């Protein structure tokens, strides 16, 4: 359980909140490049960490992330004209460039023009690793872009998708660091629709539903090893990575690896940026086709939006007849099952009434660390982690071996795990 005040601290991410400030020390993925297809494209509304913004690409192709509301009389720049290196508010014609400077004030005569005194709020943006990233923190703390393994690979090695969760970021993220639920929530009597990696993982999950978890704190977050007893075959070890503030790297016995970022739109809504990647080879067409089905760890979305096709309005595709026959949920798709359960808790789960067990130790550790870091920052202690881009480059592994302890697993597979030097 968590005291209500700690739950508030964990979940609230708007401007001025301790957790919101912590998120504002990181570059965060915010859009996919297709949302801003080219110079002078249509402006797009962007809500991030509880702030309403406008994104556009100017005539030179530079990305602008501006306060949605015009600093004159607060009209929405969403209705603005994107023209000649700036966005023009259509109410009285004030124009702003990607750096937030007011470059024209056509409703004032030259002697009363005060455009040089007007700036609008703007944030830095960068294209990196297949996403558009935004940095919303203080300029003097702006870090280098995070060197996730997939961000450094050629685009052919990865498949990426953005989708909506109607719940707080941490609620969704706690599913990522909860290996135990896979045995139960994702159980079915037919794994043939899954990718080879997920099907192989699922077979292990069914053999032992009481994994032992061992968490190791690190500079970048933590990793934990979950040990499942497979009898004669030895142990299945999954080493899952939590990379600050809300990134998971989830292993499977076969590539691709899944990396997901849970990015708060606001306190009650989240965009997930999911990257499936193969560090050793380009993704095959077959792998891409499978990921597009929505049966795996990313859903299909309604064309032209990021809303999953199966969602609360259609009970996530629940079919009670299917549920009776051997599927735990009667719902199609791994992420769909995850999302149904996460959203079923309400937008911000009441953690005061939980009863946590040993299978929840990784969740407890992540909450503690995030709350402590947010408190530290509020007390003036800045996090160092975002400033070291190499710390983001760790990998997760899923191996079956006779090794009985996590330390030896880590030592044996240290190269594959890409852990930073101690
Ligand atoms: S409100 Fe934008 S120019 Fe007046
Ligand atoms: Fe899951």
Coordinates of C-alpha atoms and ligand atoms in Angstrom, one line a residue:
X1 CA 0.0 0.0 0.0
X2 CA 0.9 3.6 -0.4
X3 CA -0.2 6.5 1.7
X4 CA -2.5 8.9 -0.2
X5 CA 0.0 11.7 -0.1
X6 CA 2.7 9.4 -1.6
X7 CA 0.3 8.3 -4.2
X8 CA -0.3 11.9 -5.1
X9 CA 3.4 12.5 -5.3
X10 CA 3.9 9.5 -7.5
X11 CA 1.1 10.2 -10.0
X12 CA 0.8 14.0 -10.4
X13 CA 3.0 15.3 -13.2
X14 CA 1.7 18.8 -14.0
X15 CA 4.0 21.9 -13.8
X16 CA 5.3 22.5 -10.4
X17 CA 4.6 19.0 -9.0
X18 CA 7.6 17.1 -7.7
X19 CA 7.1 14.2 -10.1
X20 CA 6.3 16.5 -12.9
X21 CA 9.6 18.3 -12.3
X22 CA 11.5 15.0 -12.3
X23 CA 10.0 14.1 -15.7
X24 CA 11.1 17.5 -16.8
X25 CA 14.8 16.6 -16.3
X26 CA 14.5 14.0 -19.1
X27 CA 14.1 14.1 -22.9
X28 CA 10.8 12.3 -23.4
X29 CA 9.3 10.8 -26.6
X30 CA 6.3 12.9 -27.5
X31 CA 5.3 12.3 -31.2
X32 CA 6.1 10.1 -34.1
X33 CA 7.7 12.0 -37.0
X34 CA 4.7 11.4 -39.4
X35 CA 2.6 13.7 -37.2
X36 CA 4.7 16.5 -38.5
X37 CA 5.2 15.3 -42.1
X38 CA 7.1 18.2 -43.6
X39 CA 7.9 22.0 -43.7
X40 CA 4.9 24.2 -43.0
X41 CA 2.7 21.2 -42.2
X42 CA -0.5 21.6 -40.3
X43 CA 0.0 22.4 -36.6
X44 CA -0.8 19.6 -34.2
X45 CA -2.2 19.8 -30.6
X46 CA 0.2 18.2 -28.1
X47 CA -0.7 17.6 -24.5
X48 CA 2.3 16.6 -22.4
X49 CA 2.8 16.5 -18.6
X50 CA -0.5 18.3 -18.2
X51 CA 0.5 21.2 -20.5
X52 CA -1.4 22.1 -23.7
X53 CA 1.1 22.7 -26.5
X54 CA 1.2 23.1 -30.3
X55 CA 3.7 21.3 -32.5
X56 CA 4.6 22.4 -36.0
X57 CA 7.5 22.2 -38.5
X58 CA 8.5 25.6 -39.9
X59 CA 9.6 26.4 -43.5
X60 CA 13.1 25.2 -42.8
X61 CA 11.8 21.9 -41.3
X62 CA 12.6 22.9 -37.7
X63 CA 10.2 21.7 -35.0
X64 CA 8.5 24.2 -32.8
X65 CA 6.8 23.2 -29.5
X66 CA 4.9 26.2 -28.3
X67 CA 2.3 27.0 -25.6
X68 CA -1.0 26.4 -27.3
X69 CA -2.4 29.8 -26.3
X70 CA -1.2 33.0 -27.9
X71 CA 0.4 35.4 -25.5
X72 CA -1.7 38.3 -26.8
X73 CA -5.3 37.4 -25.8
X74 CA -4.9 33.6 -25.4
X75 CA -6.5 32.4 -28.6
X76 CA -5.4 28.9 -29.6
X77 CA -2.5 28.7 -32.1
X78 CA -4.0 25.4 -33.2
X79 CA -6.1 27.5 -35.6
X80 CA -3.0 29.4 -36.6
X81 CA -1.4 29.6 -40.1
X82 CA 2.0 27.9 -40.4
X83 CA 3.7 30.1 -42.9
X84 CA 7.2 31.5 -43.7
X85 CA 9.1 30.3 -40.7
X86 CA 6.5 30.8 -38.0
X87 CA 3.0 30.3 -36.9
X88 CA 0.6 33.2 -37.2
X89 CA -2.3 33.6 -34.7
X90 CA -5.4 34.2 -36.8
X91 CA -7.1 36.5 -34.2
X92 CA -4.9 39.6 -34.6
X93 CA -2.0 38.2 -36.7
X94 CA 0.9 38.0 -34.2
X95 CA 3.5 35.6 -35.5
X96 CA 5.9 33.3 -33.5
X97 CA 9.0 31.4 -34.6
X98 CA 10.1 28.0 -33.3
X99 CA 12.1 29.7 -30.6
X100 CA 9.0 31.5 -29.2
X101 CA 10.0 35.0 -30.5
X102 CA 7.2 37.2 -31.6
X103 CA 8.4 38.2 -35.1
X104 CA 5.4 40.2 -36.3
X105 CA 2.7 42.2 -34.5
X106 CA 0.7 43.6 -37.5
X107 CA -2.1 45.1 -35.4
X108 CA 0.2 47.7 -33.8
X109 CA 1.7 50.7 -35.6
X110 CA 5.5 50.9 -35.7
X111 CA 5.6 53.4 -32.8
X112 CA 3.5 51.1 -30.5
X113 CA 4.8 47.8 -31.7
X114 CA 6.3 45.8 -28.7
X115 CA 7.0 42.5 -30.4
X116 CA 10.6 42.5 -29.1
X117 CA 9.2 42.3 -25.6
X118 CA 6.9 39.3 -26.2
X119 CA 7.9 35.7 -26.1
X120 CA 5.8 32.7 -25.8
X121 CA 6.6 29.5 -23.9
X122 CA 8.6 27.1 -26.0
X123 CA 10.3 23.7 -25.5
X124 CA 13.2 22.0 -27.2
X125 CA 12.5 19.2 -29.7
X126 CA 14.7 16.7 -31.4
X127 CA 14.2 13.8 -33.8
X128 CA 16.0 10.7 -32.5
X129 CA 15.6 7.0 -32.7
X130 CA 12.4 7.1 -34.7
X131 CA 10.5 9.5 -32.4
X132 CA 10.2 13.3 -31.8
X133 CA 11.4 14.0 -28.3
X134 CA 10.7 17.0 -26.1
X135 CA 12.7 18.5 -23.2
X136 CA 10.6 20.6 -20.8
X137 CA 13.1 21.3 -18.1
X138 CA 15.5 24.1 -17.2
X139 CA 17.9 25.0 -20.1
X140 CA 21.0 24.6 -17.9
X141 CA 20.0 21.0 -17.1
X142 CA 19.3 20.0 -20.7
X143 CA 20.8 16.5 -21.2
X144 CA 22.2 14.8 -24.3
X145 CA 19.7 12.6 -26.1
X146 CA 19.4 9.2 -24.3
X147 CA 21.3 6.4 -26.0
X148 CA 18.8 3.6 -25.9
X149 CA 20.2 0.6 -27.8
X150 CA 17.3 0.8 -30.3
X151 CA 17.9 4.5 -30.9
X152 CA 21.4 3.9 -32.1
X153 CA 20.3 1.0 -34.5
X154 CA 19.4 1.6 -38.1
X155 CA 15.6 2.0 -38.6
X156 CA 15.3 -1.4 -40.3
X157 CA 16.1 -3.0 -36.9
X158 CA 13.1 -1.6 -35.2
X159 CA 9.3 -1.4 -35.3
X160 CA 7.6 1.4 -33.4
X161 CA 4.1 2.3 -32.3
X162 CA 2.3 4.9 -30.2
X163 CA -0.9 4.3 -28.4
X164 CA -3.2 5.7 -25.7
X165 CA -3.9 4.4 -22.2
X166 CA -6.7 6.1 -20.3
X167 CA -4.8 5.8 -17.0
X168 CA -2.0 7.3 -15.0
X169 CA 1.5 6.5 -16.4
X170 CA 2.6 4.6 -13.3
X171 CA -0.4 2.3 -13.4
X172 CA 0.4 1.2 -16.9
X173 CA 4.1 1.0 -16.1
X174 CA 3.6 -1.2 -13.1
X175 CA 2.4 -3.9 -15.5
X176 CA 5.8 -3.8 -17.2
X177 CA 7.7 -4.6 -14.0
X178 CA 5.3 -7.3 -12.9
X179 CA 6.4 -10.5 -14.5
X180 CA 4.1 -12.6 -12.3
X181 CA 0.9 -11.5 -14.0
X182 CA 2.0 -13.0 -17.3
X183 CA 1.2 -16.5 -16.0
X184 CA -2.4 -15.5 -15.2
X185 CA -3.6 -12.6 -17.3
X186 CA -2.1 -13.8 -20.6
X187 CA -3.0 -17.5 -20.1
X188 CA -4.7 -19.2 -23.0
X189 CA -4.8 -22.8 -24.3
X190 CA -3.6 -21.7 -27.7
X191 CA -0.4 -19.7 -28.1
X192 CA -0.2 -20.2 -31.9
X193 CA -1.2 -16.7 -32.7
X194 CA 1.8 -15.2 -30.8
X195 CA 5.2 -14.5 -32.1
X196 CA 7.9 -17.2 -31.6
X197 CA 9.5 -15.2 -28.8
X198 CA 6.2 -14.6 -26.9
X199 CA 5.0 -18.2 -27.5
X200 CA 8.3 -19.5 -26.0
X201 CA 8.0 -17.1 -23.1
X202 CA 4.4 -18.0 -22.5
X203 CA 5.3 -21.7 -22.2
X204 CA 7.7 -20.8 -19.4
X205 CA 5.2 -18.6 -17.6
X206 CA 2.8 -21.5 -17.5
X207 CA 5.3 -23.8 -15.9
X208 CA 5.9 -21.7 -12.8
X209 CA 3.4 -19.0 -11.7
X210 CA 5.3 -18.2 -8.5
X211 CA 8.6 -16.6 -9.8
X212 CA 11.2 -15.5 -7.3
X213 CA 12.2 -11.8 -7.9
X214 CA 15.5 -10.3 -7.1
X215 CA 15.9 -6.5 -7.5
X216 CA 19.2 -4.7 -8.0
X217 CA 19.3 -0.9 -7.7
X218 CA 21.4 0.8 -10.4
X219 CA 22.3 4.4 -11.4
X220 CA 19.7 4.2 -14.2
X221 CA 16.8 2.7 -12.3
X222 CA 17.1 -1.0 -11.6
X223 CA 17.0 -4.4 -13.1
X224 CA 15.4 -7.4 -11.6
X225 CA 15.8 -11.1 -12.2
X226 CA 12.8 -13.3 -12.1
X227 CA 13.5 -17.0 -11.6
X228 CA 11.1 -19.7 -12.7
X229 CA 11.7 -23.3 -11.9
X230 CA 11.3 -25.4 -15.1
X231 CA 12.2 -28.7 -13.4
X232 CA 14.6 -30.8 -15.5
X233 CA 15.3 -27.9 -17.8
X234 CA 16.7 -25.7 -15.1
X235 CA 15.6 -22.1 -14.4
X236 CA 14.1 -19.6 -16.7
X237 CA 15.6 -16.2 -15.8
X238 CA 14.1 -13.0 -17.1
X239 CA 16.2 -9.9 -16.4
X240 CA 14.0 -6.9 -16.9
X241 CA 15.3 -3.4 -17.0
X242 CA 13.7 -0.3 -15.6
X243 CA 15.2 2.8 -17.0
X244 CA 14.3 6.2 -15.5
X245 CA 11.8 7.6 -15.4
X246 CA 9.3 5.2 -17.0
X247 CA 11.0 3.0 -19.6
X248 CA 10.9 -0.7 -19.6
X249 CA 13.1 -3.1 -21.6
X250 CA 11.3 -6.5 -21.7
X251 CA 13.1 -9.7 -22.8
X252 CA 11.9 -12.7 -24.7
X253 CA 13.8 -15.9 -25.4
X254 CA 14.0 -14.8 -29.0
X255 CA 14.3 -11.4 -30.6
X256 CA 12.7 -8.8 -30.9
X257 CA 13.2 -7.2 -27.5
X258 CA 10.4 -4.8 -26.4
X259 CA 11.2 -1.4 -25.0
X260 CA 8.3 0.8 -23.9
X261 CA 8.1 4.4 -22.6
X262 CA 5.0 5.4 -20.6
X263 CA 4.7 9.2 -21.1
X264 CA 2.1 11.2 -19.2
X265 CA -0.3 13.2 -21.3
X266 CA -1.6 14.4 -18.0
X267 CA -2.3 12.7 -14.6
X268 CA -5.0 10.4 -16.0
X269 CA -3.8 9.7 -19.6
X270 CA -0.7 8.2 -21.0
X271 CA 0.9 7.6 -24.4
X272 CA 2.9 4.5 -24.7
X273 CA 5.8 4.5 -27.2
X274 CA 6.6 0.9 -27.9
X275 CA 9.7 -0.1 -29.8
X276 CA 10.3 -3.7 -30.8
X277 CA 13.9 -4.2 -31.9
X278 CA 16.5 -6.8 -33.0
X279 CA 20.0 -5.6 -32.1
X280 CA 21.6 -8.2 -34.5
X281 CA 19.5 -8.1 -37.7
X282 CA 16.9 -6.0 -39.5
X283 CA 13.3 -7.0 -38.5
X284 CA 11.8 -9.3 -41.1
X285 CA 8.6 -8.6 -42.9
X286 CA 7.0 -11.5 -41.1
X287 CA 7.9 -10.0 -37.7
X288 CA 6.5 -6.6 -38.8
X289 CA 3.3 -8.2 -40.1
X290 CA 2.8 -10.0 -36.8
X291 CA 3.3 -6.8 -34.8
X292 CA 0.7 -5.0 -37.0
X293 CA -1.9 -7.6 -36.0
X294 CA -2.3 -6.2 -32.5
X295 CA -2.1 -9.6 -31.0
X296 CA 1.2 -9.0 -29.3
X297 CA 2.5 -6.3 -27.0
X298 CA 1.1 -3.4 -29.0
X299 CA -2.5 -2.9 -30.1
X300 CA -4.0 -1.9 -33.4
X301 CA -5.2 1.6 -33.4
X302 CA -8.1 3.4 -35.1
X303 CA -6.7 4.8 -38.3
X304 CA -5.8 8.5 -38.0
X305 CA -5.6 8.3 -34.2
X306 CA -3.7 6.6 -31.4
X307 CA -6.8 5.1 -29.8
X308 CA -6.7 1.3 -29.6
X309 CA -9.5 -0.4 -31.6
X310 CA -10.3 -2.6 -28.7
X311 CA -11.0 -0.3 -25.8
X312 CA -13.4 0.3 -22.9
X313 CA -16.2 1.2 -25.2
X314 CA -16.3 -2.3 -26.7
X315 CA -15.2 -4.1 -23.5
X316 CA -11.8 -4.7 -25.0
X317 CA -13.2 -7.4 -27.3
X318 CA -14.3 -9.5 -24.4
X319 CA -16.0 -12.7 -25.5
X320 CA -17.3 -14.8 -22.5
X321 CA -17.5 -17.9 -24.6
X322 CA -13.8 -17.7 -25.4
X323 CA -13.1 -16.9 -21.7
X324 CA -14.9 -20.1 -20.8
X325 CA -12.8 -22.2 -23.1
X326 CA -9.3 -21.5 -21.8
X327 CA -8.3 -17.9 -22.3
X328 CA -8.0 -16.2 -19.0
X329 CA -9.6 -13.0 -20.2
X330 CA -11.5 -13.9 -23.3
X331 CA -9.9 -10.8 -24.9
X332 CA -7.6 -10.8 -27.9
X333 CA -4.1 -9.4 -27.8
X334 CA -1.5 -9.2 -25.1
X335 CA -1.5 -5.4 -24.8
X336 CA -5.3 -5.3 -25.0
X337 CA -5.4 -7.6 -22.0
X338 CA -2.9 -5.4 -20.1
X339 CA -4.7 -2.2 -20.9
X340 CA -8.1 -3.6 -20.0
X341 CA -6.8 -4.5 -16.5
X342 CA -4.9 -1.3 -16.0
X343 CA -7.8 0.9 -17.1
X344 CA -10.2 -1.1 -14.9
X345 CA -8.5 0.3 -11.8
X346 CA -9.8 3.8 -12.6
X347 CA -7.6 6.7 -13.9
X348 CA -5.5 6.8 -10.7
X349 CA -5.6 3.7 -8.7
X350 CA -6.2 3.9 -4.9
X351 CA -3.0 2.3 -3.6
X352 CA -4.0 2.7 0.0
X353 CA -6.2 -0.4 -0.3
X354 CA -3.8 -2.7 -2.0
X355 CA -2.3 -5.8 -0.3
X356 CA 1.1 -6.3 -1.8
X357 CA 3.0 -9.6 -1.7
X358 CA 6.5 -10.9 -2.6
X359 CA 5.6 -10.9 -6.3
X360 CA 5.3 -7.1 -6.0
X361 CA 8.8 -6.3 -4.8
X362 CA 9.9 -4.8 -8.1
X363 CA 6.9 -2.5 -8.1
X364 CA 7.5 -1.4 -4.5
X365 CA 11.2 -0.7 -5.3
X366 CA 10.3 1.5 -8.4
X367 CA 7.7 3.5 -6.4
X368 CA 10.1 4.1 -3.6
X369 CA 12.9 5.2 -5.9
X370 CA 10.7 7.6 -8.0
X371 CA 9.2 9.1 -4.9
X372 CA 12.6 9.6 -3.3
X373 CA 14.0 11.2 -6.4
X374 CA 11.1 13.5 -6.7
X375 CA 11.5 14.5 -3.1
X376 CA 15.2 15.0 -3.5
X377 CA 14.7 17.2 -6.6
X378 CA 12.1 19.3 -4.7
X379 CA 14.8 19.7 -2.0
X380 CA 17.3 20.9 -4.6
X381 CA 19.1 17.7 -5.4
X382 CA 19.2 17.3 -9.2
X383 CA 19.3 13.8 -10.7
X384 CA 22.6 13.1 -12.4
X385 CA 21.3 10.1 -14.4
X386 CA 19.8 11.9 -17.4
X387 CA 23.1 13.6 -18.1
X388 CA 24.8 10.3 -18.9
X389 CA 23.3 9.1 -22.2
X390 CA 25.1 5.7 -22.1
X391 CA 23.1 4.7 -19.0
X392 CA 20.0 4.3 -21.2
X393 CA 21.7 1.6 -23.3
X394 CA 21.1 -1.5 -21.2
X395 CA 19.4 -4.6 -22.5
X396 CA 17.1 -7.2 -21.1
X397 CA 17.6 -11.0 -21.4
X398 CA 15.5 -14.2 -21.1
X399 CA 17.5 -17.3 -20.7
X400 CA 17.0 -20.8 -19.5
X401 CA 20.0 -22.2 -17.6
X402 CA 20.9 -24.2 -14.6
X403 CA 22.5 -21.2 -12.9
X404 CA 20.6 -20.8 -9.6
X405 CA 21.4 -17.2 -8.6
X406 CA 21.0 -13.8 -10.2
X407 CA 24.6 -12.6 -9.6
X408 CA 26.0 -15.5 -11.6
X409 CA 23.4 -15.0 -14.3
X410 CA 24.4 -11.4 -14.6
X411 CA 28.1 -12.2 -14.6
X412 CA 27.6 -15.0 -17.2
X413 CA 25.5 -12.8 -19.5
X414 CA 27.1 -9.4 -18.7
X415 CA 27.9 -8.7 -22.4
X416 CA 24.4 -9.3 -23.5
X417 CA 22.9 -7.2 -20.7
X418 CA 25.1 -4.2 -21.7
X419 CA 25.3 -3.0 -18.0
X420 CA 27.4 0.1 -17.5
X421 CA 30.8 -0.4 -15.9
X422 CA 30.6 -0.4 -12.2
Ligands
LIG1 S1 -4.9 36.5 -29.5 FE1 -3.3 35.9 -30.9 S2 -2.9 37.8 -31.9 FE2 -4.5 38.3 -30.6
LIG2 FE1 1.2 -8.1 -19.5

